Coordinates of C-alpha atoms in Angstrom, one line a residue:
M167 CA 0.3 -0.2 -0.1
S168 CA 1.3 3.4 -0.7
T169 CA 0.6 6.6 -0.5
S170 CA 1.3 7.5 -3.3
F171 CA -3.0 7.4 -4.4
A172 CA -3.4 9.5 -1.4
P173 CA -1.5 13.0 -1.9
E174 CA -3.0 14.7 0.1
C175 CA -2.2 11.9 3.0
N176 CA 1.3 12.0 2.6
E177 CA 1.8 14.4 5.8
L178 CA -0.3 12.9 8.3
K179 CA 1.8 9.9 7.1
Q180 CA 5.4 11.5 6.9
K181 CA 4.6 12.5 10.5
Y182 CA 3.3 9.2 11.4
D183 CA 7.3 7.7 10.1
T184 CA 9.0 10.6 11.6
C185 CA 7.3 9.7 15.7
F186 CA 7.5 6.4 14.8
N187 CA 11.3 6.5 14.9
T188 CA 12.0 9.0 17.3
W189 CA 10.3 6.8 19.2
Y190 CA 11.6 3.2 17.9
S191 CA 15.0 4.4 19.0
D192 CA 13.7 6.1 22.3
K193 CA 11.3 3.9 24.1
F194 CA 10.2 0.8 22.2
L195 CA 13.8 -0.4 22.7
K196 CA 14.4 -0.1 26.0
G197 CA 10.6 -2.1 25.8
E198 CA 8.1 0.6 26.3
G199 CA 4.5 0.7 24.5
L200 CA 3.5 2.9 21.5
H201 CA 3.6 6.4 22.3
N202 CA 0.1 7.7 22.5
E203 CA 0.9 10.9 19.7
C204 CA 2.0 8.1 17.1
E205 CA -1.2 6.2 17.5
D206 CA -2.5 8.8 17.0
F207 CA -0.8 10.2 14.3
W208 CA -1.6 6.2 12.5
V209 CA -5.4 6.7 13.5
Q210 CA -5.6 10.1 11.0
Y211 CA -3.6 8.5 8.7
K212 CA -5.5 4.5 8.7
E213 CA -9.0 7.4 8.4
C214 CA -8.0 10.0 5.8
I215 CA -6.9 6.0 3.5
E216 CA -9.8 5.3 4.0
V217 CA -12.0 8.8 3.1
H218 CA -10.5 9.0 0.0
L219 CA -10.5 5.0 -1.4
V220 CA -14.5 5.5 -0.4
K221 CA -14.3 9.1 -1.9
N222 CA -12.6 7.6 -5.2
G223 CA -15.4 4.5 -4.5
I224 CA -12.7 2.4 -3.5
K225 CA -14.1 -0.5 -0.2
P226 CA -12.0 0.1 1.8
L227 CA -9.0 -2.2 2.3
L228 CA -8.2 -1.9 6.3
D229 CA -5.9 -4.9 6.1
D230 CA -4.0 -3.2 3.2
V231 CA -3.3 0.1 5.2
R232 CA -2.4 -1.8 8.2
K233 CA 0.2 -3.7 6.5
E234 CA 1.7 0.3 6.3
L235 CA 2.7 -0.4 10.3
P236 CA 5.9 -1.9 10.8
F237 CA 4.8 -4.6 13.6
E238 CA 1.6 -5.4 11.9
N239 CA 2.4 -7.2 8.9
D240 CA 1.2 -10.7 8.9
D241 CA 1.9 -12.1 5.6
F242 CA 4.6 -11.5 3.2
N243 CA 5.0 -11.1 -0.1
I244 CA 8.3 -12.3 -1.3
K245 CA 9.6 -13.7 -4.2
K246 CA 12.9 -12.3 -4.9
I247 CA 15.9 -12.7 -2.5
A248 CA 19.0 -11.0 -2.5
I249 CA 21.1 -12.8 -0.3
I250 CA 24.5 -11.1 0.7
G251 CA 28.0 -13.5 0.8
S252 CA 28.4 -16.9 -0.6
G253 CA 30.6 -17.6 2.4
P254 CA 28.9 -21.0 4.8
G255 CA 26.2 -19.4 5.9
G256 CA 25.3 -17.7 2.7
L257 CA 25.3 -21.4 0.8
T258 CA 22.8 -22.6 3.7
T259 CA 19.9 -20.2 3.1
L260 CA 20.0 -20.2 -0.2
N261 CA 19.5 -24.4 -0.3
E262 CA 17.3 -23.4 2.1
L263 CA 15.2 -21.6 0.7
L264 CA 15.5 -23.2 -3.0
H265 CA 13.8 -26.4 -1.2
T266 CA 10.7 -24.4 0.1
D267 CA 7.2 -24.8 -1.5
K268 CA 4.7 -22.1 -2.4
N269 CA 2.4 -24.0 1.6
G270 CA 5.1 -24.1 3.3
N271 CA 6.2 -27.3 2.8
S272 CA 10.0 -28.0 2.8
T273 CA 11.5 -30.7 0.8
L274 CA 14.8 -31.6 3.3
I275 CA 12.9 -34.2 5.1
N276 CA 16.2 -36.4 6.3
P277 CA 19.8 -36.2 5.8
S278 CA 19.3 -38.4 2.5
S279 CA 16.8 -36.0 0.6
N280 CA 19.8 -35.4 -1.4
S281 CA 18.4 -32.3 -4.8
I282 CA 15.1 -32.8 -4.3
Y283 CA 13.3 -29.2 -5.3
P284 CA 9.8 -28.9 -5.1
N285 CA 7.8 -28.1 -8.2
N286 CA 5.7 -25.2 -7.1
P287 CA 8.6 -23.2 -5.1
A288 CA 8.2 -20.2 -2.8
F289 CA 10.0 -17.8 -4.7
D290 CA 10.9 -17.4 -7.9
E291 CA 14.3 -15.4 -8.2
I292 CA 16.9 -15.6 -5.1
V293 CA 20.2 -13.5 -5.5
V294 CA 23.8 -15.0 -4.0
F295 CA 25.8 -10.8 -3.6
E296 CA 29.9 -12.5 -3.3
Q297 CA 33.0 -9.4 -3.3
N298 CA 35.4 -12.4 -4.2
D299 CA 36.0 -14.3 -6.6
K300 CA 35.2 -18.2 -5.5
I301 CA 33.2 -19.2 -2.3
G302 CA 33.6 -20.0 1.1
G303 CA 33.7 -17.0 2.8
V304 CA 36.8 -17.6 6.3
W305 CA 37.5 -20.8 4.8
N306 CA 38.4 -19.6 0.9
Y307 CA 42.3 -19.0 1.5
S308 CA 44.3 -16.7 0.0
K309 CA 48.0 -16.4 0.2
E310 CA 47.0 -12.1 0.2
T311 CA 46.1 -11.0 2.5
D312 CA 44.3 -7.2 3.5
L313 CA 45.7 -4.1 3.8
N314 CA 48.7 -4.0 6.9
F315 CA 48.3 -2.0 9.3
S316 CA 51.3 0.6 8.1
K317 CA 49.5 1.2 5.2
F318 CA 45.9 2.4 6.4
L319 CA 47.5 4.9 7.9
N320 CA 50.0 6.1 5.3
N321 CA 46.2 6.2 3.5
N322 CA 44.3 7.5 5.8
L323 CA 44.6 10.3 4.7
N324 CA 42.0 12.1 7.5
N325 CA 43.5 10.9 10.5
N326 CA 40.7 9.1 11.5
D327 CA 40.0 7.1 14.7
Y328 CA 41.5 3.6 13.3
S329 CA 39.5 2.0 15.9
K330 CA 36.2 2.9 14.7
P331 CA 35.2 -0.3 11.8
E332 CA 33.6 3.1 9.8
N333 CA 37.1 3.9 9.3
L334 CA 38.7 1.2 8.5
R335 CA 36.1 -0.2 6.0
P336 CA 34.7 3.7 4.0
H337 CA 31.6 3.2 1.0
L338 CA 33.9 2.6 -1.9
F339 CA 33.1 6.3 -3.5
D340 CA 31.7 9.0 -2.0
I341 CA 28.2 9.5 -1.6
N342 CA 27.7 12.0 -3.8
N343 CA 30.2 10.7 -6.6
E344 CA 28.7 13.1 -9.8
E345 CA 29.2 9.8 -11.6
L346 CA 26.7 8.3 -9.1
K347 CA 23.7 10.6 -9.2
N348 CA 21.3 8.9 -11.3
L349 CA 22.7 4.9 -9.6
K350 CA 19.0 4.4 -8.1
N351 CA 17.9 4.7 -12.1
S352 CA 20.7 1.3 -12.8
D353 CA 20.5 -1.8 -14.0
K354 CA 22.7 -4.6 -14.4
S355 CA 22.2 -4.5 -17.6
N356 CA 23.1 -0.7 -18.3
P357 CA 25.6 0.0 -15.6
I358 CA 27.0 3.0 -15.0
I359 CA 31.0 2.2 -15.5
I360 CA 33.4 4.6 -13.4
K361 CA 37.2 4.0 -14.9
S362 CA 40.2 3.9 -13.6
S363 CA 43.9 2.9 -13.2
P364 CA 45.4 -0.5 -11.8
E365 CA 46.9 1.0 -8.7
L366 CA 43.7 2.9 -7.6
Y367 CA 42.0 -0.7 -8.6
E368 CA 44.0 -2.4 -6.3
K369 CA 43.3 0.6 -3.7
Y370 CA 39.4 0.1 -3.6
N371 CA 39.7 -3.9 -3.3
K372 CA 42.0 -3.6 -0.4
L373 CA 39.4 -1.4 0.9
L374 CA 37.2 -4.7 0.8
W375 CA 39.0 -6.0 3.9
N376 CA 37.0 -9.1 1.7
K377 CA 41.1 -11.3 2.2
S378 CA 40.8 -15.0 4.3
G379 CA 41.9 -15.0 7.9
V380 CA 43.7 -18.2 7.8
Y381 CA 46.4 -19.4 8.0
D382 CA 48.9 -22.1 6.4
N383 CA 48.3 -25.1 9.0
L384 CA 44.4 -23.7 10.3
F385 CA 42.5 -26.7 11.6
T386 CA 39.6 -26.6 12.8
N387 CA 38.9 -26.7 16.7
I388 CA 35.2 -28.5 16.5
P389 CA 35.0 -31.8 15.2
Q390 CA 35.0 -32.5 11.5
N391 CA 31.7 -33.9 11.5
L392 CA 29.6 -30.8 12.9
M393 CA 32.1 -28.9 10.4
R394 CA 28.9 -30.2 8.4
F395 CA 25.0 -28.5 7.4
S396 CA 22.1 -31.3 8.0
T397 CA 21.7 -31.8 4.7
S398 CA 24.6 -33.5 4.4
F399 CA 25.5 -35.8 7.3
N400 CA 26.3 -38.6 5.0
D401 CA 29.3 -36.7 3.5
S402 CA 32.9 -37.0 4.6
I403 CA 35.2 -34.4 5.0
N404 CA 38.4 -35.4 5.5
K405 CA 39.0 -36.3 2.8
S406 CA 43.1 -35.5 2.7
N407 CA 45.9 -35.5 5.2
S408 CA 45.0 -34.4 7.8
K409 CA 45.0 -38.3 10.5
I410 CA 47.2 -36.1 13.0
Y411 CA 44.5 -33.2 13.9
E412 CA 41.6 -35.9 14.3
P413 CA 38.7 -35.6 15.3
F414 CA 39.1 -32.0 13.5
T415 CA 40.0 -31.6 10.2
T416 CA 42.4 -28.8 7.7
H417 CA 41.0 -25.2 6.8
E418 CA 41.6 -27.0 2.7
N419 CA 38.6 -30.6 3.5
V420 CA 36.7 -27.4 5.1
L421 CA 36.5 -25.2 1.5
N422 CA 36.5 -28.6 -0.5
Y423 CA 33.2 -29.9 1.3
L424 CA 32.0 -26.1 0.2
N425 CA 32.9 -26.3 -2.9
D426 CA 31.2 -30.4 -3.3
Y427 CA 28.2 -28.8 -1.7
V428 CA 28.0 -25.7 -4.5
L429 CA 28.4 -28.9 -6.5
K430 CA 26.0 -31.3 -5.2
Y431 CA 23.0 -28.5 -4.9
D432 CA 24.0 -27.1 -8.3
L433 CA 24.2 -23.2 -6.4
L434 CA 26.8 -21.6 -8.2
K435 CA 24.2 -20.0 -11.1
Y436 CA 22.0 -18.0 -8.1
I437 CA 25.7 -16.8 -7.6
R438 CA 27.3 -13.3 -8.6
F439 CA 31.5 -13.1 -7.9
N440 CA 32.9 -9.6 -7.1
S441 CA 30.1 -7.6 -6.7
S442 CA 30.5 -6.1 -3.7
V443 CA 27.1 -4.8 -1.7
E444 CA 27.5 -0.8 -1.1
K445 CA 23.7 0.0 -0.1
V446 CA 20.7 -1.9 1.1
Y447 CA 17.9 0.3 1.5
K448 CA 14.2 0.0 1.2
E449 CA 11.5 2.6 -0.6
D450 CA 7.7 2.0 -1.0
N451 CA 8.5 -1.6 0.4
K452 CA 11.5 -2.7 -2.3
W453 CA 14.7 -3.4 -1.1
F454 CA 16.7 -1.1 -3.1
I455 CA 20.7 -3.2 -3.0
S456 CA 22.4 -0.8 -4.5
V457 CA 26.1 -3.6 -6.0
C458 CA 30.3 -2.1 -7.4
K459 CA 31.2 -4.8 -9.4
F460 CA 34.8 -5.1 -9.7
N461 CA 35.7 -5.8 -13.8
N462 CA 38.8 -7.9 -13.0
E463 CA 40.3 -7.2 -16.8
L464 CA 39.0 -4.0 -17.5
K465 CA 39.7 -2.5 -14.1
N466 CA 36.6 -1.1 -14.2
F467 CA 34.5 -0.5 -11.5
E468 CA 29.8 -1.0 -12.6
F469 CA 27.3 0.2 -10.1
Y470 CA 24.0 -0.7 -11.2
T471 CA 21.3 -0.6 -8.5
E472 CA 18.3 -3.8 -8.1
K473 CA 16.1 -4.3 -6.0
F474 CA 14.1 -6.9 -4.2
D475 CA 11.1 -8.1 -1.5
A476 CA 13.7 -9.8 1.4
V477 CA 17.4 -9.4 2.3
V478 CA 19.0 -11.8 4.1
I479 CA 23.0 -10.5 5.1
S480 CA 25.0 -13.1 5.7
I481 CA 28.3 -11.8 5.3
G482 CA 30.3 -13.7 8.3
R483 CA 31.5 -12.6 11.9
F484 CA 35.9 -12.5 10.2
N485 CA 35.8 -9.5 8.4
I486 CA 36.8 -6.0 9.4
P487 CA 39.7 -6.6 12.2
F488 CA 39.4 -4.5 15.8
Y489 CA 42.2 -2.8 16.6
P490 CA 42.9 -1.2 19.6
K491 CA 43.5 2.8 20.5
I492 CA 47.2 2.7 23.2
Q493 CA 49.3 5.4 24.1
G494 CA 52.0 6.2 20.6
M495 CA 50.9 3.0 18.5
K496 CA 50.1 4.8 15.5
E497 CA 54.0 6.4 16.0
F498 CA 55.6 3.7 16.6
T499 CA 53.2 1.9 13.4
L500 CA 54.6 4.4 11.0
N501 CA 58.6 4.3 11.9
N502 CA 58.7 0.0 12.1
P503 CA 55.6 -0.1 9.6
N504 CA 55.8 -4.0 9.3
I505 CA 55.5 -4.6 12.6
I506 CA 52.3 -4.4 13.7
I507 CA 49.8 -6.8 11.7
H508 CA 47.0 -8.4 12.9
S509 CA 46.4 -12.1 13.4
K510 CA 44.0 -12.1 9.9
L511 CA 47.1 -10.6 7.8
F512 CA 49.4 -14.0 9.7
R513 CA 49.8 -16.9 7.3
K514 CA 53.1 -18.2 8.0
S515 CA 54.8 -19.7 11.4
N516 CA 58.3 -20.8 10.0
D517 CA 58.8 -16.9 9.2
L518 CA 59.1 -16.0 12.1
I519 CA 62.3 -18.7 13.1
N520 CA 64.1 -17.3 16.1
K521 CA 62.2 -13.9 15.6
K522 CA 61.1 -12.0 19.1
V523 CA 57.4 -12.4 19.2
L524 CA 54.6 -10.5 21.7
I525 CA 50.5 -11.9 21.0
V526 CA 47.6 -9.5 22.1
G527 CA 44.9 -10.8 23.1
S528 CA 44.1 -14.7 25.0
S529 CA 41.7 -15.7 22.4
V530 CA 41.3 -19.0 21.0
S531 CA 43.4 -17.7 17.8
A532 CA 45.8 -16.7 19.8
L533 CA 46.7 -20.1 21.4
D534 CA 46.3 -20.8 17.8
I535 CA 48.7 -19.6 16.4
A536 CA 50.6 -19.7 20.0
Q537 CA 51.5 -23.6 19.5
Y538 CA 53.4 -23.2 16.2
L539 CA 55.5 -20.3 17.6
L540 CA 56.3 -21.6 21.1
P541 CA 58.7 -23.9 19.3
I542 CA 60.4 -22.0 17.6
C543 CA 61.2 -17.4 18.5
E544 CA 60.8 -16.1 21.5
L545 CA 57.2 -15.4 22.9
H546 CA 55.0 -12.8 24.6
I547 CA 51.8 -12.6 24.8
S548 CA 49.6 -9.4 26.2
S549 CA 46.6 -10.1 27.4
N550 CA 43.8 -8.2 30.0
S551 CA 46.1 -8.7 33.4
K552 CA 43.5 -9.8 35.6
T553 CA 42.2 -13.0 32.8
I554 CA 45.2 -14.5 33.6
S555 CA 46.1 -14.0 36.8
I556 CA 42.9 -15.7 37.9
A557 CA 43.5 -18.1 36.2
A558 CA 46.4 -18.4 38.0
A559 CA 45.3 -18.4 40.8
D560 CA 42.2 -20.9 40.6
D561 CA 44.7 -23.5 38.6
D562 CA 45.3 -24.7 42.3
D563 CA 42.0 -25.2 43.3
D564 CA 41.1 -28.6 44.2
N565 CA 36.5 -28.3 43.0
D566 CA 37.1 -31.6 40.5
D567 CA 34.2 -29.8 38.9
K568 CA 35.5 -26.4 38.4
K569 CA 38.6 -27.4 36.5
Q570 CA 36.0 -29.9 34.8
N571 CA 33.8 -26.1 33.8
K572 CA 37.1 -24.4 33.2
K573 CA 37.8 -22.7 29.7
W574 CA 40.1 -24.7 28.6
S575 CA 42.1 -21.9 27.4
E576 CA 42.1 -20.4 30.2
K577 CA 43.8 -23.6 31.3
I578 CA 46.6 -22.9 29.4
F579 CA 47.4 -19.5 29.7
S580 CA 47.4 -20.5 32.7
D581 CA 50.1 -23.0 32.7
N582 CA 53.5 -21.5 33.8
S583 CA 56.0 -24.2 32.2
L584 CA 55.3 -23.3 28.9
N585 CA 57.5 -20.7 27.1
W586 CA 56.5 -17.8 27.4
K587 CA 56.7 -15.2 28.4
K588 CA 53.7 -13.4 30.1
H589 CA 52.5 -9.7 30.4
G590 CA 49.4 -7.5 31.5
R591 CA 47.8 -5.5 28.8
I592 CA 50.0 -3.2 27.0
L593 CA 50.2 0.7 28.5
K594 CA 51.9 2.4 26.0
F595 CA 54.9 2.4 23.0
D596 CA 57.6 3.8 23.1
N597 CA 58.7 5.3 19.7
I598 CA 62.0 6.2 20.4
N599 CA 63.1 4.2 22.4
N600 CA 61.6 1.1 20.7
L601 CA 60.1 -0.3 23.5
I602 CA 56.4 -1.2 24.5
E603 CA 55.2 -0.5 28.2
F604 CA 53.5 -3.1 29.6
E605 CA 50.8 -2.2 32.6
D606 CA 51.8 -4.5 35.2
G607 CA 55.0 -3.0 35.0
T608 CA 57.4 -4.5 32.6
I609 CA 59.0 -3.5 29.3
E610 CA 60.4 -5.0 26.7
E611 CA 62.8 -4.0 23.9
K612 CA 62.3 -4.4 19.7
F613 CA 59.8 -7.7 19.4
D614 CA 61.0 -8.2 15.6
K615 CA 56.9 -9.0 14.9
I616 CA 53.8 -8.0 17.8
I617 CA 50.1 -9.8 16.8
F618 CA 47.7 -8.4 17.1
C619 CA 44.5 -11.5 18.0
T620 CA 41.8 -9.1 20.3
G621 CA 38.9 -9.5 17.2
Y622 CA 36.8 -8.7 14.6
H623 CA 33.9 -6.0 14.1
L624 CA 30.6 -6.5 13.2
Y625 CA 29.6 -3.8 10.3
Y626 CA 27.7 -3.4 7.7
P627 CA 28.7 -0.5 5.3
F628 CA 26.2 -0.7 2.8
L629 CA 23.1 0.0 5.9
D630 CA 25.7 3.3 7.6
I631 CA 24.2 4.9 4.4
P632 CA 22.3 8.5 4.9
E633 CA 18.6 6.6 3.1
N634 CA 18.9 4.3 6.8
E635 CA 19.4 6.9 8.9
N636 CA 16.9 6.9 11.9
K637 CA 16.3 3.3 10.4
E638 CA 17.0 0.7 13.2
Y639 CA 18.2 -2.6 11.1
I640 CA 20.8 -2.9 13.8
S641 CA 21.7 -2.3 16.6
I642 CA 26.0 -2.2 16.8
S643 CA 28.3 -1.4 20.1
S644 CA 30.4 -2.4 21.9
G645 CA 31.5 -5.8 22.9
F646 CA 32.2 -5.3 26.5
D647 CA 30.0 -2.6 28.1
D648 CA 31.6 1.3 29.3
N649 CA 35.0 0.5 27.1
N650 CA 34.8 1.9 24.0
N651 CA 38.2 1.0 23.3
Y652 CA 36.6 -2.3 22.2
A653 CA 35.7 -4.7 19.0
M654 CA 32.0 -3.8 18.1
T655 CA 30.2 -6.9 18.6
K656 CA 27.2 -6.9 21.1
V657 CA 23.7 -6.5 18.7
D658 CA 20.5 -5.1 19.0
N659 CA 17.3 -5.8 17.0
L660 CA 17.7 -8.9 16.4
Y661 CA 14.8 -11.1 17.0
L662 CA 16.8 -15.2 17.9
Y663 CA 20.4 -12.7 15.9
T664 CA 18.3 -13.7 12.5
F665 CA 14.6 -11.5 11.9
T666 CA 14.9 -7.6 12.3
I667 CA 12.5 -6.6 14.9
S668 CA 11.9 -3.6 12.4
D669 CA 11.0 -4.9 9.5
P670 CA 11.5 -9.2 9.6
T671 CA 12.0 -9.1 5.1
L672 CA 16.0 -8.6 6.5
C673 CA 17.7 -11.3 7.6
H674 CA 20.9 -13.1 9.2
T675 CA 22.4 -15.7 9.3
G676 CA 25.7 -16.3 11.3
I677 CA 25.7 -13.9 14.3
A678 CA 25.3 -16.4 17.4
H679 CA 28.5 -17.0 18.6
N680 CA 29.0 -20.9 19.1
P681 CA 31.2 -23.9 18.3
L682 CA 28.0 -24.4 15.7
F683 CA 28.1 -22.3 13.4
F684 CA 27.6 -24.5 10.0
L685 CA 24.6 -26.1 12.2
T686 CA 23.3 -22.2 13.4
S687 CA 23.8 -21.1 10.6
E688 CA 21.7 -23.3 8.5
A689 CA 18.6 -23.4 11.9
N690 CA 19.2 -19.1 11.2
A691 CA 18.2 -20.5 7.2
I692 CA 15.2 -22.6 8.9
S693 CA 13.7 -19.9 10.3
I694 CA 13.6 -17.4 7.5
A695 CA 12.5 -20.4 4.8
G696 CA 9.4 -20.9 7.6
V697 CA 8.5 -17.5 7.9
W698 CA 8.8 -15.6 4.4
S699 CA 7.0 -18.4 3.0
N700 CA 3.3 -17.6 5.7
N701 CA 4.4 -21.2 7.1
K702 CA 5.2 -19.6 10.4
K703 CA 4.4 -16.1 12.3
L704 CA 6.6 -14.4 14.3
P705 CA 5.9 -13.9 17.8
S706 CA 4.5 -10.4 18.8
I707 CA 6.7 -7.6 19.7
E708 CA 7.1 -8.1 23.3
I709 CA 8.0 -10.6 22.9
Q710 CA 11.0 -10.1 20.2
R711 CA 12.0 -7.9 22.5
E712 CA 12.2 -9.9 25.1
F713 CA 14.9 -12.1 23.6
I714 CA 16.9 -9.9 23.5
K715 CA 16.8 -7.9 27.0
N716 CA 17.0 -11.7 28.4
R717 CA 20.1 -11.8 26.2
F718 CA 22.1 -8.9 27.7
K719 CA 20.9 -9.0 31.5
G720 CA 23.2 -9.8 33.7
K721 CA 26.0 -9.5 30.7
K722 CA 29.1 -6.7 30.2
F723 CA 30.4 -9.2 27.5
G724 CA 29.5 -12.5 25.7
F725 CA 26.1 -11.4 24.6
Q726 CA 25.6 -14.0 21.1
V727 CA 28.2 -16.1 22.9
Y728 CA 26.1 -19.5 22.9
D729 CA 28.2 -22.6 24.4
E730 CA 27.4 -26.9 23.1
T731 CA 24.7 -26.5 25.9
S732 CA 23.2 -23.8 25.4
I733 CA 22.6 -23.5 21.4
R734 CA 20.6 -25.8 20.9
D735 CA 17.4 -23.9 23.3
L736 CA 18.1 -21.6 20.3
I737 CA 18.3 -24.3 17.4
N738 CA 15.2 -25.3 18.6
E739 CA 13.6 -22.1 18.6
C740 CA 14.8 -21.1 14.8
Y741 CA 13.7 -24.4 14.5
K742 CA 10.0 -23.9 15.4
L743 CA 9.6 -21.2 12.6
S744 CA 10.9 -24.2 10.0
P745 CA 8.4 -24.9 7.3
N746 CA 6.2 -28.1 7.2
N747 CA 8.4 -31.6 7.1
R748 CA 11.9 -29.8 7.8
F749 CA 14.0 -32.4 9.4
N750 CA 15.3 -31.2 13.1
F751 CA 18.8 -32.0 12.3
L752 CA 19.8 -31.4 16.8
P753 CA 18.5 -35.0 17.2
Y754 CA 21.3 -36.2 15.3
I755 CA 24.0 -34.1 17.3
N756 CA 25.8 -35.8 20.1
D757 CA 26.2 -34.2 23.9
G758 CA 29.4 -34.3 24.7
E759 CA 30.7 -34.3 21.4
I760 CA 32.1 -30.4 21.6
K761 CA 33.3 -31.2 26.0
K762 CA 35.4 -34.1 24.7
S763 CA 37.0 -32.6 21.8
K764 CA 38.3 -29.0 24.4
E765 CA 40.0 -32.2 26.1
I766 CA 41.7 -33.1 22.1
L767 CA 42.1 -29.5 21.4
T768 CA 44.6 -29.2 24.5
K769 CA 46.2 -32.3 23.9
L770 CA 47.0 -31.7 20.8
F771 CA 48.1 -27.6 21.9
Y772 CA 51.6 -29.4 23.9
K773 CA 52.1 -31.2 20.9
F774 CA 52.7 -28.8 19.0
S775 CA 53.9 -26.8 21.0
N776 CA 56.7 -29.3 21.9
K777 CA 57.5 -30.2 18.7
E778 CA 55.7 -33.8 19.2
L779 CA 54.3 -32.8 16.3
N780 CA 55.7 -30.5 12.9
N781 CA 53.4 -28.2 11.2

């Protein structure tokens, strides 16, 4: 329904929109009810439409009018869908939607359903936009890395804050670029072509932050049989030389599995490669997606806009690296351009033989890299001193249950027998004397390499545009409350970390941080297919908001983090929204498998760090 046929009602609709956007940001997100003034504007607007319809001899379509209200849209008329990203989340979403019919039934009725597509598919057209030239997302390994931190600082002419994601990944072109003024009216067959030089082309390519963070010897930290989707539980993933890692597998095997998955279900024809989504916004009940296609042959940029009924964002969690703000770090980096890197740029441990290396952070990725560096270099670890001291203090605890439940990574970090030197957080960089001072009072000099294992921002540059001003599609803030110098990872406004509460035609997959990433992304996709095919209905806005409030309650960090037990609850909630006949994969997952695998991970860590195993 649009007010374009009733221009006299536009002013009331604009007043309502302004009121709703203000109220939604300030009140509704805090759990309060609909503002009375907004209700008044809505009633007046609805009455205006009714009067107009009657005056023109048309029966008032009150249900259609009601659909204008963002949270009363019960039925969807979704025919054309865009998926952003062809990593695990994007691929399983594509496959799930393709196997759903107009009656809300799924043809994925068991793990052996193979590629039985419905005769009456629910959705007419699905397009996947992928900014790389291959599928795989984070598993798409490349020797090439993203922009070096020092090169970013050199290119950062406006001296912007490097700890903020919007400064690391700006929009590729000025939104007011004269050449792009007709972008909204362009299309794929008639794009706006912007010519470029090889240098400029390479510069913009680097700003995408689309290179994988996978390094040469990386293996999974969950068992290989959980690195699969439920529709291919019968397919082997461990096809190459990775016996020493069992029950885990190598990154090469994971990528091979994803390629086989694409071939098995014939998904390649739906994917547009080298296509970076630059804008996503909604007008007149349609989503407008503006795309920059990188023409690798001509080194040109081809821009066009396409309309969709619904959008799924599946770009993953490991794109924009977080570099914390530390006194003197910028000056130190500019004078020592090859010393500081993020773990996303790490590739080969052998490059650091006999070097002095500092790892910053106590994440799993820090341990992954440390196990290879311990036997070959002088290794130092900088972490939150409280975390290390607490872990060390608990090391002599006599409570066996407490020891068993202690995070396996903390156990390793608290091991004082390992050949590394532990420090507190970095206090400051001394550029003049090439020193680093730590919060615990220790000082070290002349590091050959400093690797920041400090995580990633969640950031969606294509939503961060003027067209979406005051639209609370997703709200992301510091992943540690009251600490702005932290990765932006705290997500608000998403029910089940899937549905945008203000507009469920915009969805996400892969946001929940948990051991069952492939299967959780699949659960997100299952719920999307069930709701968009109108087989299932979302609960009330109040219930959706309650989900987020409960996730925040009593926490200062780890808002989207689930363990192997709690993630089952989220998956079950997603499954309640599934298409008919879609089988539930949870009974196929063995309890305690993740817990047992952590014990093996610990053993492997010591074998690599003691050189019992060679990488």
